[in-house]
Amino acid sequence: MSRHLPWLLEDRPDAPFPPAETALRDPDGLLAVGGDLSPVRLLNAYAGGVFPWFSEGQPLLWWSPDPRMVFRTDGVHLSARFRRSLRSSTWTLRADTRFGQVMEACAASPRPGQDGTWITAAMVEAYVELHALGYAHSVEVFDGDRLVGGIYGVAIGRMFFGESMFSAASGGSKVALAGLAHRLRAWGWPLIDAQVENDHLLRMGAEHWPRERFLGVVREQVNAVEPAGTWTERFGAFSAASLA
């Protein structure tokens, strides 16, 4: 089934999304417009392979591009040179101790080719609420008490949907992503959604997956039994040097 306009979502937060397979080809992946950023709606979106992406002043736009950028949790690549530098690193990684700060840092980070940020005040508020409910998580990289990198996203079942990452010191986001993948792989989680292509992700091992393949994994993994809740204790604290 094909359409020429995005689906207009109903006002009910629990109203279903249209099938991701019906997203537009131009612009690639635009599926629906409207709705809100309530926890119910956001969780339904991610579980269906859909994510919100819009700028300040735009209506809420919901996307499911084809192909999809993903990382296998055993496929995040750090260059040999970067690994050598990590061997003497004193950085440490933790999870869910500075979620709001990670989001704010991601929002403030300049992006090549982008004017402004899609991480609006409404987005921050919505994901902080998801974090309080145990579905949104951050991985943080510290140099002493200073936050030098991080990544955040949404977890449902055994599926992690990455949203954004930042570096306040060179390599901070790389360490955050590699640390996240390291832990998820140990937990038996196979995939990290990276949403849309950029060169940095490709250099780190991101892959193009046809949307059909991606959705097949998502539908299986979101139904895996994994309780929601904070990751701070489960993730623990470990050194960036251990990723070398």
Coordinates of N, CA and C in Angstrom, one line a residue:
M1 N 0.8 -1.2 0.0 CA 0.0 0.0 0.0 C 0.9 1.2 0.0
S2 N 0.6 2.2 -0.9 CA 1.4 3.4 -0.9 C 0.4 4.6 -0.7
R3 N 1.0 5.7 -0.2 CA 0.2 6.9 0.1 C 1.0 8.1 -0.5
H4 N 0.4 9.2 -0.6 CA 1.0 10.5 -1.1 C 1.2 11.5 0.0
L5 N 0.5 11.3 1.1 CA 0.5 12.2 2.2 C 0.8 11.4 3.5
P6 N 1.4 12.0 4.5 CA 1.6 11.3 5.8 C 0.2 11.1 6.5
W7 N 0.2 10.1 7.3 CA -1.0 9.8 8.1 C -1.2 10.8 9.2
L8 N -2.4 11.3 9.4 CA -2.7 12.2 10.4 C -3.1 11.4 11.7
L9 N -2.4 11.5 12.7 CA -2.6 10.7 13.9 C -3.8 11.2 14.7
E10 N -4.5 10.3 15.3 CA -5.6 10.7 16.2 C -5.1 11.3 17.5
D11 N -6.0 12.0 18.2 CA -5.6 12.7 19.4 C -5.3 11.7 20.5
R12 N -6.0 10.6 20.5 CA -5.8 9.6 21.6 C -4.4 9.2 21.7
P13 N -3.7 9.3 22.9 CA -2.3 8.9 22.9 C -2.0 7.4 22.6
D14 N -3.0 6.6 22.8 CA -2.9 5.2 22.5 C -3.4 4.8 21.1
A15 N -3.7 5.8 20.3 CA -4.2 5.5 18.9 C -3.0 4.9 18.2
P16 N -3.3 3.8 17.4 CA -2.3 3.1 16.7 C -1.6 3.9 15.6
F17 N -0.4 3.6 15.3 CA 0.3 4.2 14.1 C 0.0 3.3 12.9
P18 N 0.1 3.9 11.7 CA -0.1 3.1 10.5 C 1.2 2.2 10.4
P19 N 1.1 1.1 9.6 CA 2.2 0.2 9.5 C 3.4 1.0 8.9
A20 N 4.6 0.8 9.5 CA 5.8 1.5 9.1 C 6.1 1.3 7.6
E21 N 5.7 0.1 7.1 CA 5.9 -0.2 5.6 C 5.2 0.8 4.7
T22 N 4.2 1.6 5.2 CA 3.5 2.5 4.4 C 4.1 3.9 4.4
A23 N 5.3 4.1 5.0 CA 5.9 5.4 5.0 C 6.2 5.9 3.6
L24 N 6.2 7.2 3.4 CA 6.5 7.8 2.1 C 7.9 7.5 1.7
R25 N 8.1 7.5 0.4 CA 9.4 7.4 -0.2 C 10.1 8.8 -0.4
D26 N 9.2 9.8 -0.5 CA 9.8 11.2 -0.6 C 8.9 12.1 0.2
P27 N 9.4 12.7 1.3 CA 10.7 12.4 1.9 C 10.8 11.0 2.5
D28 N 11.9 10.4 2.4 CA 12.1 9.0 2.8 C 11.7 8.7 4.2
G29 N 10.7 7.9 4.4 CA 10.4 7.5 5.8 C 9.3 8.3 6.5
L30 N 8.9 9.4 5.9 CA 7.8 10.1 6.6 C 6.6 9.3 6.7
L31 N 6.1 9.1 7.9 CA 5.0 8.2 8.1 C 3.7 8.9 8.5
A32 N 3.8 9.8 9.5 CA 2.7 10.3 10.2 C 3.0 11.7 10.7
V33 N 1.9 12.5 11.0 CA 2.1 13.8 11.5 C 1.1 14.0 12.6
G34 N 1.4 14.8 13.6 CA 0.5 15.1 14.7 C 0.7 14.3 15.9
G35 N -0.3 14.2 16.8 CA -0.2 13.5 18.0 C 0.5 14.3 19.1
D36 N 1.2 13.5 20.0 CA 1.9 14.2 21.1 C 3.1 13.3 21.4
L37 N 3.8 13.7 22.5 CA 5.0 13.0 22.9 C 4.7 12.3 24.3
S38 N 3.5 11.8 24.5 CA 3.2 11.1 25.7 C 3.9 9.8 25.7
P39 N 4.2 9.3 26.9 CA 4.9 8.0 27.0 C 4.2 6.9 26.2
V40 N 2.9 6.8 26.3 CA 2.2 5.7 25.6 C 2.5 5.8 24.1
R41 N 2.4 7.0 23.6 CA 2.6 7.2 22.1 C 4.0 6.9 21.7
L42 N 5.0 7.4 22.5 CA 6.4 7.2 22.2 C 6.7 5.7 22.2
L43 N 6.3 5.0 23.2 CA 6.6 3.6 23.3 C 5.9 2.8 22.2
N44 N 4.7 3.2 21.8 CA 4.1 2.5 20.6 C 4.8 2.8 19.4
A45 N 5.3 4.0 19.2 CA 6.1 4.4 18.0 C 7.3 3.5 17.9
Y46 N 8.2 3.5 19.0 CA 9.4 2.8 18.9 C 9.2 1.3 18.7
A47 N 8.2 0.8 19.4 CA 7.9 -0.7 19.2 C 7.5 -1.0 17.8
G48 N 7.0 0.0 17.0 CA 6.6 -0.2 15.6 C 7.7 0.2 14.7
G49 N 8.9 0.5 15.2 CA 10.0 1.0 14.3 C 9.9 2.4 13.8
V50 N 9.2 3.2 14.6 CA 8.9 4.6 14.2 C 9.6 5.5 15.3
F51 N 10.1 6.7 14.9 CA 10.6 7.7 15.8 C 10.2 9.1 15.4
P52 N 10.1 10.0 16.4 CA 9.8 11.4 16.1 C 11.0 12.2 15.7
W53 N 10.9 13.1 14.8 CA 12.0 13.9 14.3 C 11.4 15.2 13.7
F54 N 11.6 16.3 14.4 CA 11.0 17.5 13.9 C 11.7 18.7 14.5
S55 N 11.6 19.9 13.9 CA 12.2 21.0 14.4 C 11.3 21.9 15.1
E56 N 11.8 22.9 15.9 CA 10.9 23.8 16.6 C 10.1 24.6 15.6
G57 N 8.8 24.6 15.9 CA 7.8 25.3 15.0 C 7.1 24.4 14.0
Q58 N 7.7 23.2 13.8 CA 7.0 22.2 13.0 C 6.0 21.4 13.7
P59 N 5.0 20.8 13.0 CA 4.2 19.8 13.7 C 5.0 18.6 14.0
L60 N 4.5 17.7 14.9 CA 5.2 16.5 15.2 C 5.3 15.6 13.9
L61 N 6.5 15.2 13.6 CA 6.6 14.3 12.4 C 7.2 13.0 12.9
W62 N 6.7 11.9 12.3 CA 7.1 10.5 12.7 C 7.6 9.8 11.5
W63 N 8.8 9.1 11.7 CA 9.5 8.6 10.6 C 9.9 7.1 10.7
S64 N 10.0 6.4 9.6 CA 10.5 5.0 9.5 C 11.2 4.9 8.2
P65 N 12.5 5.3 8.1 CA 13.2 5.4 6.8 C 13.5 4.0 6.3
D66 N 13.8 3.9 5.0 CA 14.2 2.6 4.4 C 15.3 3.0 3.4
P67 N 16.6 2.5 3.6 CA 17.0 1.6 4.6 C 17.1 2.2 6.0
R68 N 17.4 1.4 7.0 CA 17.6 1.9 8.4 C 19.1 1.7 8.7
M69 N 19.6 2.7 9.5 CA 21.0 2.5 10.0 C 20.9 1.8 11.3
V70 N 21.7 0.8 11.5 CA 21.8 0.0 12.7 C 23.2 -0.4 13.0
F71 N 23.5 -0.6 14.3 CA 24.7 -1.3 14.8 C 24.4 -2.6 15.3
R72 N 25.1 -3.7 14.9 CA 25.0 -4.9 15.6 C 25.9 -4.6 16.9
T73 N 25.4 -5.2 18.0 CA 26.1 -4.9 19.3 C 27.5 -5.5 19.3
D74 N 27.8 -6.4 18.4 CA 29.2 -6.9 18.3 C 29.9 -6.3 17.1
G75 N 29.3 -5.2 16.5 CA 29.9 -4.6 15.3 C 30.3 -3.2 15.4
V76 N 30.4 -2.6 16.6 CA 30.9 -1.2 16.8 C 32.4 -1.2 16.6
H77 N 32.9 -0.4 15.7 CA 34.3 -0.4 15.3 C 35.0 0.8 15.9
L78 N 36.1 0.6 16.7 CA 37.0 1.6 17.1 C 38.3 1.4 16.4
S79 N 38.9 2.4 15.8 CA 40.1 2.3 15.0 C 41.2 1.8 15.9
A80 N 42.3 1.2 15.3 CA 43.4 0.7 16.1 C 44.1 1.9 16.8
R81 N 44.2 3.0 16.1 CA 44.8 4.2 16.7 C 44.0 4.6 18.0
F82 N 42.7 4.7 17.8 CA 41.9 5.1 19.0 C 42.0 4.1 20.1
R83 N 42.0 2.8 19.8 CA 42.1 1.8 20.9 C 43.5 2.0 21.6
R84 N 44.5 2.3 20.9 CA 45.8 2.5 21.5 C 45.7 3.7 22.5
S85 N 45.0 4.7 22.1 CA 44.9 5.9 23.0 C 44.1 5.6 24.2
L86 N 43.1 4.6 24.1 CA 42.3 4.3 25.2 C 43.0 3.5 26.3
R87 N 44.1 2.9 26.0 CA 44.8 2.0 26.9 C 45.3 2.8 28.1
S88 N 45.6 4.1 27.9 CA 46.0 4.9 29.0 C 44.9 5.9 29.5
S89 N 43.7 5.7 29.1 CA 42.6 6.6 29.5 C 42.2 6.3 30.9
T90 N 41.9 7.4 31.6 CA 41.4 7.3 33.0 C 39.8 7.6 33.0
W91 N 39.2 7.6 31.9 CA 37.8 7.8 31.8 C 37.0 6.6 32.4
T92 N 35.8 6.9 32.9 CA 35.0 5.8 33.4 C 33.6 6.0 32.7
L93 N 32.8 4.9 32.7 CA 31.5 4.8 32.1 C 30.5 4.4 33.2
R94 N 29.4 5.1 33.2 CA 28.2 4.7 34.0 C 27.0 4.9 33.2
A95 N 25.8 4.6 33.8 CA 24.5 4.7 33.1 C 23.5 5.3 34.0
D96 N 22.7 6.2 33.4 CA 21.5 6.7 34.1 C 21.8 7.5 35.3
T97 N 22.9 8.2 35.4 CA 23.2 9.1 36.5 C 23.1 10.6 36.1
R98 N 23.1 10.9 34.8 CA 23.1 12.3 34.3 C 22.2 12.3 33.0
F99 N 21.0 11.7 33.1 CA 20.2 11.6 31.8 C 19.9 13.0 31.3
G100 N 19.3 13.8 32.1 CA 19.0 15.2 31.6 C 20.1 15.9 31.1
Q101 N 21.3 15.8 31.7 CA 22.5 16.5 31.3 C 23.0 16.0 29.9
V102 N 22.9 14.7 29.7 CA 23.2 14.1 28.4 C 22.3 14.7 27.3
M103 N 21.0 14.7 27.6 CA 20.1 15.2 26.6 C 20.4 16.7 26.2
E104 N 20.6 17.5 27.3 CA 20.9 18.9 27.0 C 22.2 19.1 26.3
A105 N 23.2 18.3 26.6 CA 24.5 18.3 25.8 C 24.3 17.9 24.4
C106 N 23.5 16.9 24.1 CA 23.2 16.5 22.7 C 22.5 17.6 22.0
A107 N 21.5 18.3 22.7 CA 20.8 19.4 22.0 C 21.7 20.5 21.7
A108 N 22.7 20.8 22.5 CA 23.6 21.9 22.3 C 24.7 21.6 21.3
S109 N 24.9 20.4 20.9 CA 26.0 20.0 20.1 C 25.8 20.4 18.6
P110 N 26.7 21.1 18.0 CA 26.5 21.4 16.6 C 26.5 20.2 15.7
R111 N 25.7 20.1 14.7 CA 25.7 19.0 13.7 C 26.0 19.5 12.3
P112 N 26.9 18.9 11.6 CA 27.2 19.3 10.3 C 26.0 19.3 9.4
G113 N 25.8 20.4 8.7 CA 24.6 20.4 7.7 C 23.3 20.7 8.4
Q114 N 23.3 20.9 9.7 CA 22.0 21.2 10.4 C 22.1 22.6 11.1
D115 N 21.0 23.3 11.0 CA 20.8 24.6 11.6 C 19.9 24.4 12.8
G116 N 20.5 24.4 14.0 CA 19.6 24.2 15.2 C 19.6 22.7 15.6
T117 N 18.6 22.4 16.4 CA 18.5 21.0 16.9 C 17.0 20.5 16.8
W118 N 16.8 19.2 16.7 CA 15.5 18.6 16.8 C 15.2 18.3 18.2
I119 N 16.2 18.4 19.1 CA 15.9 18.1 20.5 C 15.4 19.3 21.2
T120 N 14.1 19.6 21.0 CA 13.4 20.7 21.5 C 13.1 20.6 23.0
A121 N 12.7 21.7 23.6 CA 12.4 21.6 25.1 C 11.3 20.6 25.3
A122 N 10.3 20.5 24.4 CA 9.2 19.5 24.5 C 9.8 18.1 24.5
M123 N 10.8 17.8 23.6 CA 11.4 16.5 23.5 C 12.2 16.2 24.8
V124 N 12.9 17.1 25.3 CA 13.6 16.9 26.6 C 12.7 16.5 27.7
E125 N 11.6 17.3 27.8 CA 10.6 17.0 28.8 C 10.0 15.6 28.7
A126 N 9.7 15.2 27.4 CA 9.1 13.9 27.2 C 10.0 12.7 27.5
Y127 N 11.3 12.9 27.1 CA 12.2 11.8 27.3 C 12.7 11.7 28.8
V128 N 12.7 12.8 29.5 CA 13.0 12.8 30.9 C 11.9 12.0 31.6
E129 N 10.6 12.2 31.1 CA 9.5 11.4 31.7 C 9.7 9.9 31.4
L130 N 10.1 9.6 30.2 CA 10.3 8.2 29.8 C 11.5 7.6 30.7
H131 N 12.5 8.5 30.9 CA 13.6 8.0 31.8 C 13.1 7.7 33.2
A132 N 12.2 8.6 33.7 CA 11.7 8.3 35.1 C 10.9 7.0 35.1
L133 N 10.3 6.7 34.0 CA 9.5 5.4 33.9 C 10.3 4.2 33.6
G134 N 11.6 4.4 33.4 CA 12.5 3.3 33.2 C 12.7 2.8 31.8
Y135 N 12.3 3.7 30.8 CA 12.4 3.2 29.4 C 13.4 4.0 28.6
A136 N 13.8 5.2 29.0 CA 14.9 6.0 28.4 C 16.1 5.9 29.2
H137 N 17.3 5.7 28.6 CA 18.5 5.5 29.3 C 19.6 6.3 28.7
S138 N 20.6 6.6 29.5 CA 21.8 7.3 29.1 C 23.0 6.5 29.5
V139 N 24.1 6.5 28.7 CA 25.4 6.0 29.0 C 26.3 7.3 29.1
E140 N 27.0 7.4 30.2 CA 27.8 8.6 30.4 C 29.3 8.3 30.5
V141 N 30.1 9.1 30.0 CA 31.6 9.0 30.0 C 32.1 10.1 30.9
F142 N 32.9 9.8 31.9 CA 33.4 10.8 32.9 C 34.9 10.8 32.9
D143 N 35.4 12.0 33.0 CA 36.8 12.3 33.3 C 36.8 12.9 34.7
G144 N 37.0 12.0 35.7 CA 36.8 12.5 37.1 C 35.3 12.7 37.2
D145 N 34.9 13.9 37.6 CA 33.5 14.3 37.8 C 32.9 15.0 36.5
R146 N 33.8 15.2 35.5 CA 33.4 15.9 34.3 C 32.8 15.0 33.3
L147 N 31.6 15.4 32.8 CA 31.0 14.6 31.8 C 31.6 14.9 30.4
V148 N 32.2 14.0 29.8 CA 32.9 14.2 28.5 C 32.3 13.6 27.3
G149 N 31.3 12.8 27.5 CA 30.6 12.1 26.4 C 29.4 11.4 26.9
G150 N 28.5 11.1 25.9 CA 27.3 10.4 26.3 C 26.4 10.0 25.1
I151 N 25.5 9.1 25.4 CA 24.5 8.7 24.4 C 23.2 8.4 25.2
Y152 N 22.1 8.7 24.5 CA 20.8 8.3 25.1 C 19.9 7.7 24.1
G153 N 18.9 7.0 24.6 CA 17.9 6.4 23.7 C 16.8 5.7 24.5
V154 N 16.1 4.9 23.9 CA 14.9 4.2 24.4 C 15.1 2.7 24.3
A155 N 14.8 2.0 25.4 CA 14.9 0.5 25.5 C 13.5 -0.1 25.7
I156 N 13.2 -1.0 24.8 CA 11.9 -1.8 25.0 C 12.3 -3.2 24.8
G157 N 12.0 -4.1 25.7 CA 12.4 -5.5 25.6 C 13.9 -5.6 25.5
R158 N 14.4 -6.2 24.5 CA 15.9 -6.2 24.3 C 16.3 -5.5 23.0
M159 N 15.6 -4.4 22.8 CA 15.9 -3.5 21.7 C 16.2 -2.1 22.2
F160 N 17.4 -1.6 21.7 CA 17.8 -0.2 22.1 C 17.7 0.7 20.9
F161 N 16.9 1.8 21.0 CA 16.7 2.7 19.9 C 17.5 4.0 20.3
G162 N 18.7 4.1 19.6 CA 19.6 5.3 19.9 C 19.0 6.5 19.4
E163 N 19.1 7.6 20.1 CA 18.6 8.9 19.7 C 19.7 9.9 19.4
S164 N 20.6 10.1 20.3 CA 21.7 11.1 20.0 C 22.8 10.8 20.9
M165 N 24.0 11.4 20.5 CA 25.2 11.3 21.4 C 26.0 12.5 21.2
F166 N 26.9 12.8 22.1 CA 27.7 14.0 22.1 C 29.1 13.7 22.6
S167 N 30.0 14.6 22.3 CA 31.4 14.6 22.9 C 31.7 16.0 23.4
A168 N 32.2 16.1 24.6 CA 32.7 17.3 25.2 C 34.2 17.2 25.2
A169 N 34.8 16.1 24.9 CA 36.2 15.9 24.7 C 36.4 14.9 23.6
S170 N 37.4 15.0 22.9 CA 37.6 14.1 21.7 C 37.4 12.7 22.0
G171 N 36.5 12.0 21.3 CA 36.3 10.6 21.4 C 35.3 10.2 22.4
G172 N 34.7 11.2 23.1 CA 33.7 10.9 24.1 C 32.5 10.2 23.7
S173 N 31.9 10.5 22.5 CA 30.8 9.8 22.0 C 31.1 8.4 21.5
K174 N 32.3 8.3 21.0 CA 32.8 6.9 20.5 C 32.8 6.0 21.7
V175 N 33.4 6.4 22.8 CA 33.5 5.6 24.0 C 32.1 5.3 24.5
A176 N 31.2 6.3 24.5 CA 29.8 6.0 25.0 C 29.1 4.9 24.2
L177 N 29.2 5.1 22.9 CA 28.6 4.1 22.0 C 29.2 2.7 22.1
A178 N 30.5 2.7 22.2 CA 31.2 1.4 22.3 C 30.9 0.7 23.7
G179 N 30.8 1.6 24.7 CA 30.5 1.0 26.0 C 29.0 0.5 26.1
L180 N 28.1 1.2 25.5 CA 26.7 0.8 25.4 C 26.7 -0.6 24.7
A181 N 27.3 -0.7 23.5 CA 27.3 -1.9 22.7 C 27.9 -3.1 23.5
H182 N 29.0 -2.8 24.2 CA 29.7 -3.8 25.0 C 28.7 -4.4 26.1
R183 N 28.0 -3.5 26.8 CA 27.1 -4.0 27.8 C 25.9 -4.7 27.2
L184 N 25.3 -4.1 26.1 CA 24.1 -4.8 25.5 C 24.5 -6.1 25.0
R185 N 25.6 -6.3 24.4 CA 26.0 -7.6 23.9 C 26.1 -8.6 25.0
A186 N 26.7 -8.2 26.1 CA 26.8 -9.1 27.3 C 25.4 -9.5 27.8
W187 N 24.4 -8.6 27.6 CA 23.0 -8.9 28.1 C 22.2 -9.7 27.1
G188 N 22.8 -9.9 25.9 CA 22.1 -10.7 24.8 C 21.2 -9.8 23.9
W189 N 21.5 -8.5 23.9 CA 20.7 -7.6 23.1 C 21.4 -7.5 21.7
P190 N 20.8 -7.8 20.6 CA 21.6 -7.9 19.3 C 21.8 -6.6 18.6
L191 N 21.0 -5.5 18.8 CA 21.0 -4.4 17.9 C 20.8 -3.1 18.6
I192 N 21.4 -2.1 18.0 CA 21.2 -0.7 18.3 C 20.7 0.1 17.1
D193 N 19.5 0.6 17.2 CA 19.0 1.4 16.1 C 19.7 2.8 16.0
A194 N 20.2 3.1 14.9 CA 20.9 4.4 14.7 C 20.1 5.3 13.7
Q195 N 18.9 4.9 13.3 CA 18.0 5.8 12.6 C 18.4 6.1 11.2
V196 N 19.2 7.2 11.0 CA 19.5 7.6 9.7 C 21.0 7.8 9.5
E197 N 21.4 7.7 8.2 CA 22.9 7.6 7.9 C 23.6 8.9 8.2
N198 N 24.8 8.8 8.7 CA 25.8 9.8 8.6 C 27.2 9.2 8.6
D199 N 28.2 9.9 8.1 CA 29.5 9.4 7.8 C 30.2 8.9 9.1
H200 N 30.0 9.6 10.2 CA 30.6 9.2 11.5 C 30.1 7.8 11.9
L201 N 28.8 7.5 11.8 CA 28.3 6.2 12.2 C 28.8 5.2 11.2
L202 N 28.9 5.4 10.0 CA 29.4 4.4 9.0 C 30.8 4.1 9.3
R203 N 31.6 5.0 9.7 CA 33.0 4.8 10.1 C 33.1 3.9 11.3
M204 N 32.1 4.0 12.2 CA 32.1 3.2 13.4 C 31.4 1.8 13.2
G205 N 31.0 1.5 12.0 CA 30.5 0.1 11.8 C 29.0 0.0 11.6
A206 N 28.3 1.2 11.5 CA 26.9 1.1 11.2 C 26.6 0.5 9.9
E207 N 25.5 -0.2 9.8 CA 25.1 -0.9 8.6 C 23.7 -0.4 8.1
H208 N 23.6 -0.5 6.7 CA 22.3 -0.2 6.1 C 21.5 -1.5 6.1
W209 N 20.3 -1.5 6.8 CA 19.4 -2.6 6.7 C 18.1 -2.3 6.0
P210 N 17.6 -3.1 5.1 CA 16.3 -2.9 4.6 C 15.3 -2.8 5.7
R211 N 14.3 -1.9 5.6 CA 13.4 -1.7 6.7 C 12.7 -3.0 7.1
E212 N 12.4 -3.8 6.1 CA 11.7 -5.1 6.4 C 12.5 -5.9 7.4
R213 N 13.8 -6.0 7.1 CA 14.7 -6.8 8.0 C 14.7 -6.2 9.4
F214 N 14.9 -4.8 9.4 CA 14.9 -4.1 10.7 C 13.7 -4.4 11.5
L215 N 12.5 -4.2 10.9 CA 11.3 -4.4 11.6 C 11.1 -5.8 12.1
G216 N 11.6 -6.8 11.3 CA 11.5 -8.2 11.8 C 12.2 -8.4 13.1
V217 N 13.4 -7.8 13.2 CA 14.2 -7.9 14.5 C 13.5 -7.1 15.6
V218 N 13.0 -5.9 15.3 CA 12.4 -5.1 16.3 C 11.1 -5.8 16.9
R219 N 10.3 -6.4 16.0 CA 9.1 -7.0 16.5 C 9.4 -8.2 17.4
E220 N 10.5 -8.9 17.1 CA 10.9 -10.0 18.0 C 11.5 -9.5 19.3
Q221 N 12.4 -8.5 19.2 CA 13.1 -8.1 20.4 C 12.3 -7.3 21.4
V222 N 11.4 -6.5 20.9 CA 10.6 -5.7 21.9 C 9.7 -6.5 22.7
N223 N 9.4 -7.8 22.3 CA 8.6 -8.7 23.1 C 9.4 -9.6 24.0
A224 N 10.7 -9.4 24.0 CA 11.6 -10.1 25.0 C 11.3 -9.6 26.4
V225 N 11.4 -10.5 27.3 CA 11.1 -10.2 28.7 C 12.3 -9.5 29.3
E226 N 12.2 -8.2 29.5 CA 13.2 -7.3 30.1 C 12.5 -6.2 30.9
P227 N 12.5 -6.2 32.2 CA 11.8 -5.2 33.0 C 12.3 -3.8 32.8
A228 N 11.4 -2.9 32.8 CA 11.9 -1.5 32.7 C 12.5 -1.1 34.0
G229 N 13.3 -0.1 34.0 CA 13.9 0.4 35.3 C 15.3 1.0 35.1
T230 N 15.8 1.6 36.1 CA 17.1 2.2 35.9 C 18.2 1.2 35.6
W231 N 19.2 1.7 34.8 CA 20.3 0.8 34.5 C 21.5 1.0 35.4
T232 N 21.5 2.0 36.3 CA 22.7 2.4 37.0 C 23.4 1.2 37.7
E233 N 22.7 0.4 38.4 CA 23.3 -0.8 39.1 C 23.7 -1.9 38.1
R234 N 22.7 -2.2 37.2 CA 22.9 -3.3 36.2 C 24.1 -3.0 35.3
F235 N 24.2 -1.8 34.8 CA 25.3 -1.4 33.9 C 26.6 -1.3 34.7
G236 N 26.6 -0.8 35.9 CA 27.8 -0.7 36.7 C 28.7 0.4 36.3
A237 N 29.9 0.4 36.7 CA 30.9 1.4 36.3 C 32.1 0.6 35.8
F238 N 32.7 1.0 34.7 CA 33.9 0.4 34.2 C 34.7 1.4 33.4
S239 N 36.0 1.0 33.2 CA 36.9 2.0 32.6 C 36.8 2.0 31.1
A240 N 37.1 3.1 30.5 CA 37.2 3.2 29.0 C 38.3 2.4 28.5
A241 N 39.4 2.3 29.3 CA 40.5 1.5 28.9 C 40.2 0.0 28.7
S242 N 39.1 -0.5 29.3 CA 38.7 -1.9 29.1 C 38.2 -2.1 27.7
L243 N 37.8 -1.0 27.0 CA 37.3 -1.2 25.7 C 38.4 -1.2 24.6
A244 N 39.6 -1.1 25.0 CA 40.7 -1.1 24.1 C 41.1 -2.5 23.7

